[in-house]
mmCIF file of C-alpha atoms and ligand atoms in Angstrom:
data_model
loop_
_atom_site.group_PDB
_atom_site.id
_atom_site.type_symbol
_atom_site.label_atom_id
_atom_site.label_comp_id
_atom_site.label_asym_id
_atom_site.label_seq_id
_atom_site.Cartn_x
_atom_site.Cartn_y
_atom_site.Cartn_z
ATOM 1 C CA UNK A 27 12.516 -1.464 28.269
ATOM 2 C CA UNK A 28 14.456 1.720 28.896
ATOM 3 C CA UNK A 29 14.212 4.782 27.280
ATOM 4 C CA UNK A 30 16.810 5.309 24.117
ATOM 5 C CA UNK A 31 20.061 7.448 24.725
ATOM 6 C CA UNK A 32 22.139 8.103 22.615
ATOM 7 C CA UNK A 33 25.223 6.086 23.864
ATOM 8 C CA UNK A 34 22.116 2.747 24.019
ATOM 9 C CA UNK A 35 21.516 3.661 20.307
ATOM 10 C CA UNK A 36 25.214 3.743 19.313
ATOM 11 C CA UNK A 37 25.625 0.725 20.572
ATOM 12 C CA UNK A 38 22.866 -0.841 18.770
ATOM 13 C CA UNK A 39 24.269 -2.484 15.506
ATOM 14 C CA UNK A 40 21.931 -3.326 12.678
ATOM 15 C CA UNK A 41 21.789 -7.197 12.815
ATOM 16 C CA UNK A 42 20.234 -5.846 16.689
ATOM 17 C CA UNK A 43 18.144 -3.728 15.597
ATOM 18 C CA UNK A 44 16.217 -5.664 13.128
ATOM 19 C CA UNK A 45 16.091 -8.702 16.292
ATOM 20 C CA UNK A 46 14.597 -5.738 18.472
ATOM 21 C CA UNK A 47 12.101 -5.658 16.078
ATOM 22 C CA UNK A 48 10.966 -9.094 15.513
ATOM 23 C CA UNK A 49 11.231 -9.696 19.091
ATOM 24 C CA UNK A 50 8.987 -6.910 19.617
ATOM 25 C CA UNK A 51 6.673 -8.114 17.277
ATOM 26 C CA UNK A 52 7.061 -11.803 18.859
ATOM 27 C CA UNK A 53 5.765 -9.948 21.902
ATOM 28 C CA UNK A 54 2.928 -8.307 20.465
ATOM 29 C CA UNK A 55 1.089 -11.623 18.233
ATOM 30 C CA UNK A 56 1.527 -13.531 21.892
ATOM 31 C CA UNK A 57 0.307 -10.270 23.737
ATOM 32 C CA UNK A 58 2.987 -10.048 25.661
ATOM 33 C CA UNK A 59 3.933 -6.212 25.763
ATOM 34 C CA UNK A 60 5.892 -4.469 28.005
ATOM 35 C CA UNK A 61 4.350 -2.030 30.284
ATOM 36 C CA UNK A 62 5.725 1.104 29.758
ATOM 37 C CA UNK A 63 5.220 4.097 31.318
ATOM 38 C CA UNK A 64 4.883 6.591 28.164
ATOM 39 C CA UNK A 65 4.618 9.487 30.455
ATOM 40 C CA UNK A 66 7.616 8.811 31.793
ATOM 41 C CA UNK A 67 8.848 8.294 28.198
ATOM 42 C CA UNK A 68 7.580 11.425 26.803
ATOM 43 C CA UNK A 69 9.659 13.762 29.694
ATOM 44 C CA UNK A 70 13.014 11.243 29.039
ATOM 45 C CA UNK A 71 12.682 11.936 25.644
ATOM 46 C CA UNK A 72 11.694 15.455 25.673
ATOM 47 C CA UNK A 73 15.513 17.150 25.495
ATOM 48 C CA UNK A 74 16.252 14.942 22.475
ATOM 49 C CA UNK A 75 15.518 11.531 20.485
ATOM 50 C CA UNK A 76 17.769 8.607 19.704
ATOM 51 C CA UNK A 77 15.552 5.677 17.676
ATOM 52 C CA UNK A 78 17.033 2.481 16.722
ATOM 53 C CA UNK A 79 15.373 1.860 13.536
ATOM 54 C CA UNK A 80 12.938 4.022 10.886
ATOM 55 C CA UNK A 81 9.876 2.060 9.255
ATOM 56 C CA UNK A 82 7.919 2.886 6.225
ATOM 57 C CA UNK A 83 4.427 1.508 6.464
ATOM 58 C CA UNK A 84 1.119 2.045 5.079
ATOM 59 C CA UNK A 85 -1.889 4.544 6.862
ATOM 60 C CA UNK A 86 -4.051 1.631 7.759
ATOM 61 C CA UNK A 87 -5.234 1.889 11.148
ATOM 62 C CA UNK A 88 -4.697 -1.399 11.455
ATOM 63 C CA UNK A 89 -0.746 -1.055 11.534
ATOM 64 C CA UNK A 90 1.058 1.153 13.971
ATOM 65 C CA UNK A 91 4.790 -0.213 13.847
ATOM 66 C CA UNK A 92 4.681 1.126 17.661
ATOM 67 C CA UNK A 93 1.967 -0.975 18.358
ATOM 68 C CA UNK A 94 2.720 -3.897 16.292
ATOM 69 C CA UNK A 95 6.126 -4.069 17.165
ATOM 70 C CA UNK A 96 5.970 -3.311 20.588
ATOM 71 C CA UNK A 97 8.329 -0.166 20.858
ATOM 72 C CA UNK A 98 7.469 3.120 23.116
ATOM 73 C CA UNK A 99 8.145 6.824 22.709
ATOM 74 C CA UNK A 100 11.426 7.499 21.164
ATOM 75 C CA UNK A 101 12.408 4.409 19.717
ATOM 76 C CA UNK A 102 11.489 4.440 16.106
ATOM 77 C CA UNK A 103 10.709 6.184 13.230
ATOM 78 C CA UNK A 104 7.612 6.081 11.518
ATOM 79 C CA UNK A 105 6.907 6.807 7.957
ATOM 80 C CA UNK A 106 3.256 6.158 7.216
ATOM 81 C CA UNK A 107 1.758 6.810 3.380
ATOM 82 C CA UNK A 108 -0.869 4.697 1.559
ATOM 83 C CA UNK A 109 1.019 1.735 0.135
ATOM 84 C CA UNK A 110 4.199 2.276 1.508
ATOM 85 C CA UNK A 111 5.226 3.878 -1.331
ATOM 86 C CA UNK A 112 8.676 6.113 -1.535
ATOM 87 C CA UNK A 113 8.903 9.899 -3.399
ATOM 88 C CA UNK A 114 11.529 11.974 -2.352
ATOM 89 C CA UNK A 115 9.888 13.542 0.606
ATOM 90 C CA UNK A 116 10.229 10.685 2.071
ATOM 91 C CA UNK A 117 13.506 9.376 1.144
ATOM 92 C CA UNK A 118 15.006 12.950 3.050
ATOM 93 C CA UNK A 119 12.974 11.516 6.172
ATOM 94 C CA UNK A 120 14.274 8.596 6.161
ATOM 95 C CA UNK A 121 18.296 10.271 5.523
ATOM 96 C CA UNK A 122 17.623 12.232 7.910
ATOM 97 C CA UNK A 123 16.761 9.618 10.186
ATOM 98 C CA UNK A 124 19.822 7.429 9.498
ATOM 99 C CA UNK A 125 22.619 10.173 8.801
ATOM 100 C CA UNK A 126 21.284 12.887 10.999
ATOM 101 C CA UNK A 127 19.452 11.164 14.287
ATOM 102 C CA UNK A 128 21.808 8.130 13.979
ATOM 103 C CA UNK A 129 19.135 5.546 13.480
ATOM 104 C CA UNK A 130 20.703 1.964 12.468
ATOM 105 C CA UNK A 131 17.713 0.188 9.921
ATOM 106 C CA UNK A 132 15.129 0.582 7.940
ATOM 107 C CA UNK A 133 11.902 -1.238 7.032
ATOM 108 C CA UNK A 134 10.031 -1.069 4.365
ATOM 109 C CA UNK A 135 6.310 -2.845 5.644
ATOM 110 C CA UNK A 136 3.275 -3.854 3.565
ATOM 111 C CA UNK A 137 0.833 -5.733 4.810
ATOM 112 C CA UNK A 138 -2.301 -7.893 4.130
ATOM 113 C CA UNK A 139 -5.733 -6.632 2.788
ATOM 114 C CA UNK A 140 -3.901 -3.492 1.734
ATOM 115 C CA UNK A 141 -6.825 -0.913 0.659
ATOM 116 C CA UNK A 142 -4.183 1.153 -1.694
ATOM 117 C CA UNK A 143 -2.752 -2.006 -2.873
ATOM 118 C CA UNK A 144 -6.236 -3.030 -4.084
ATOM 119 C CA UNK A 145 -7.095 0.694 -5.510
ATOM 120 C CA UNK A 146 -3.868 0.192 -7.912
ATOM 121 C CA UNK A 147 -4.940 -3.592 -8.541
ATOM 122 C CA UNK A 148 -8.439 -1.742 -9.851
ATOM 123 C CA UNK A 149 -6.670 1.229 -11.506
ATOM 124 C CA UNK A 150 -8.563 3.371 -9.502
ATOM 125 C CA UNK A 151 -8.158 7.174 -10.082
ATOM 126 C CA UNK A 152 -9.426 9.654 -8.199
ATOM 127 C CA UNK A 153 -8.411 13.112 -7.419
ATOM 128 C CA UNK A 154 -4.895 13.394 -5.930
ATOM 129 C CA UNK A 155 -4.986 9.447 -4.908
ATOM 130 C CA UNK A 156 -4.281 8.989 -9.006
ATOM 131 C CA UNK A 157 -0.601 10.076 -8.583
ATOM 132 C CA UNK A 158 -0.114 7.627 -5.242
ATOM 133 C CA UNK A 159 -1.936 4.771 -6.683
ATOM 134 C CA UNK A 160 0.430 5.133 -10.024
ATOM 135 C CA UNK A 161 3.214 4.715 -8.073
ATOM 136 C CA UNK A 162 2.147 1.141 -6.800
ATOM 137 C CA UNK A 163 1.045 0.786 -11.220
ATOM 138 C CA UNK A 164 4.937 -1.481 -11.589
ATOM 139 C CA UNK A 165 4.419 -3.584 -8.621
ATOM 140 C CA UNK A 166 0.903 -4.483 -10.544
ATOM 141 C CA UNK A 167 2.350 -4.939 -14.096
ATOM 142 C CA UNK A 168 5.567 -6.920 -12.116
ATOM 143 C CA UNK A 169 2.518 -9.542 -11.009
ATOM 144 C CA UNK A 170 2.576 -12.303 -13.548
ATOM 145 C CA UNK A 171 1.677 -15.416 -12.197
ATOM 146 C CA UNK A 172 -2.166 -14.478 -11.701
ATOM 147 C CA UNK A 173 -3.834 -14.541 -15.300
ATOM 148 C CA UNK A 174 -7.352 -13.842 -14.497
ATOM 149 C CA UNK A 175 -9.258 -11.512 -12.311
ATOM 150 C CA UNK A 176 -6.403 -9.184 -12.236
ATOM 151 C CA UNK A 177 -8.143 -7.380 -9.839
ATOM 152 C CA UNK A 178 -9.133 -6.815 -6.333
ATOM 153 C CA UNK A 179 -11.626 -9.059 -6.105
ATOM 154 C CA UNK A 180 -8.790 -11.488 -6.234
ATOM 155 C CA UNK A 181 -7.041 -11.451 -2.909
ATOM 156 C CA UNK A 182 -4.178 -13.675 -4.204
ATOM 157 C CA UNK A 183 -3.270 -11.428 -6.739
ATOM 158 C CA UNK A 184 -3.596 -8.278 -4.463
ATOM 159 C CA UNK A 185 -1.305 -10.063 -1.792
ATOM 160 C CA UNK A 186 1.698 -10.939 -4.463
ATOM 161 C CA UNK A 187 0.974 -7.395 -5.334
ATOM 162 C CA UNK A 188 1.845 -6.192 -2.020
ATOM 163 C CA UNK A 189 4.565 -8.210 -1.752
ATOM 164 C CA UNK A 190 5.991 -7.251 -5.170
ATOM 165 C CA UNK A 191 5.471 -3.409 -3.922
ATOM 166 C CA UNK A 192 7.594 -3.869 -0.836
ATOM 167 C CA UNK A 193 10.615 -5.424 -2.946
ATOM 168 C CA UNK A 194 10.543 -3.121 -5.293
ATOM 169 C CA UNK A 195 10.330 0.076 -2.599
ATOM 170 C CA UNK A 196 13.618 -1.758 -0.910
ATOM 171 C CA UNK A 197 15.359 -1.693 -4.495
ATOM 172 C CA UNK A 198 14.076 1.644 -4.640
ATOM 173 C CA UNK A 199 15.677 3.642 -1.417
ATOM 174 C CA UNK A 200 19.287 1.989 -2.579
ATOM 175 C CA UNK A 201 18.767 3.421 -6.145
ATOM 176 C CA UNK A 202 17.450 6.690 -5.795
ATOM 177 C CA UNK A 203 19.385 7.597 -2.180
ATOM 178 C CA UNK A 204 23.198 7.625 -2.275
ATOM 179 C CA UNK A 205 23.455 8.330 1.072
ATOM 180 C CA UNK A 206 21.589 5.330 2.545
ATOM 181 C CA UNK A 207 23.382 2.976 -0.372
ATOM 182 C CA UNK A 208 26.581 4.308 0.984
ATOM 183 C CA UNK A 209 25.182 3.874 5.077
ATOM 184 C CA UNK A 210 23.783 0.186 3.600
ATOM 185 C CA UNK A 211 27.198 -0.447 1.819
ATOM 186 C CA UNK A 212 29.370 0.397 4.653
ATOM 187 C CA UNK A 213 27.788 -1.411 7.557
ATOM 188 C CA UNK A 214 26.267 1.712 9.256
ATOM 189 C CA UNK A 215 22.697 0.857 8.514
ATOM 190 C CA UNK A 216 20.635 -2.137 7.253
ATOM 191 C CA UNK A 217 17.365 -2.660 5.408
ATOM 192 C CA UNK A 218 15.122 -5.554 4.808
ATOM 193 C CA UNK A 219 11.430 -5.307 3.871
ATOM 194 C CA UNK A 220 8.190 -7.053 5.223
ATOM 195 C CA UNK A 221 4.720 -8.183 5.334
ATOM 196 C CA UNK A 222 2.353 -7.664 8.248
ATOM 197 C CA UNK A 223 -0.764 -10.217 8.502
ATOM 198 C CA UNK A 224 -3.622 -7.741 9.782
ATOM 199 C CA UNK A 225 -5.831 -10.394 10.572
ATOM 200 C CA UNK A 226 -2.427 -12.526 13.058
ATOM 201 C CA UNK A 227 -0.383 -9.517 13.526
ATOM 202 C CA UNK A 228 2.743 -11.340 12.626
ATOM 203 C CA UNK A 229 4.763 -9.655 11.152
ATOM 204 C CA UNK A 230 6.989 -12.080 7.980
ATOM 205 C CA UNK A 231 10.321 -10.272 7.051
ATOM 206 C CA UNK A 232 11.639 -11.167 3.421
ATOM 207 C CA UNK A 233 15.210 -12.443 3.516
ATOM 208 C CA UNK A 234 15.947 -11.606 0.248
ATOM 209 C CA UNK A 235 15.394 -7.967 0.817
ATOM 210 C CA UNK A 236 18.354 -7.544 3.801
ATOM 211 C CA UNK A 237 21.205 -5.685 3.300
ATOM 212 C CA UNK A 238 23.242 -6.232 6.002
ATOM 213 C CA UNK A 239 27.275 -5.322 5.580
HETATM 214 ZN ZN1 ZN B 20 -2.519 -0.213 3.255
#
């Protein structure tokens, strides 16, 4: 796997890079990765970067897109917050990822077992964590089909929760940025959002989430 340029990323459409992606992550779950030399990577990339794709994802230490996808230095974009949630700070990363450094998808990940997911399922406040956890509060409320233990002690109703957050981030980017809607709308960029089994690795992107033009 070569380091990016920017004439490789150009050519990279988005239907590609989301298949880099899942192969990548094909790679990983049957620990297959390529062996790269990041040293090497980190002096090609050194005079500039050119990633294919960006990636929201949670802090768990569990889930490094580079890792779980299989991707080296200079090839993605990673946005990491408890409960891959969205605020504006992040939305100008990720425009500045697709308009400015020319990157051609985006994914929004949750995954399994999600600690913020479950602090939110609790109503947990605490400190500066209140504001971040509120922001997962719809995703919870959206979650109708469990009727008991709407809590974290139930992990089915924590998982739909995650699930429900992910969707609703994806919505979210093509609402509140007009400059990715209008990157989504004409073909320039795509987005789809997914779930990544901690325990497997695998990595389950929603169809229903793509935007591909
Ligand atoms: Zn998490």
């Amino acid at each position: 796997m070569k380091t990016l340029t920017k004439e490789m990323q150009a050519a990279i459409t988005p239907t590609m890079a989301l298949n880099l992606l899942d192969e990548g992550n094909k790679r990983f779950i049957n620990n297959l990765k390529i062996n790269r030399n990041l040293l090497q990577q980190a002096n090609e990339t050194s005079d500039g970067q050119h990633p294919f794709a960006v990636i929201l994802s949670c802090i768990d230490s569990r889930t490094s897109v580079e890792l779980i996808f299989d991707q080296g230095l200079g090839d993605v974009f990673s946005i990491r917050i408890a409960g891959n949630i969205i605020n504006e700070d992040i939305l100008g990363s990720m425009e500045f990822a697709c308009k400015v450094a020319g990157s051609k998808f985006i994914v929004v990940l949750g995954h399994s077992k999600c600690g913020a997911i479950k602090g939110a399922c609790d109503h947990v406040e605490m400190g500066n964590l209140t504001t971040l956890l509120n922001k997962i509060q719809p995703a919870v409320g959206d979650e109708t089909s469990e009727t008991e233990n709407r809590n974290s002690s139930n992990s089915e109703f924590v998982e739909k929760v995650a699930v429900i957050n992910v969707k609703r981030t994806v919505n979210a980017i093509m609402e509140l940025s007009p400059i990715l809607r209008e990157m989504i709308e004409r073909g320039e960029i795509g987005i789809i959002g997914g779930i990544h089994d901690i325990a497997t690795g695998e990595v389950v992107f929603f169809d229903d989430t793509l935007i591909i033009n």
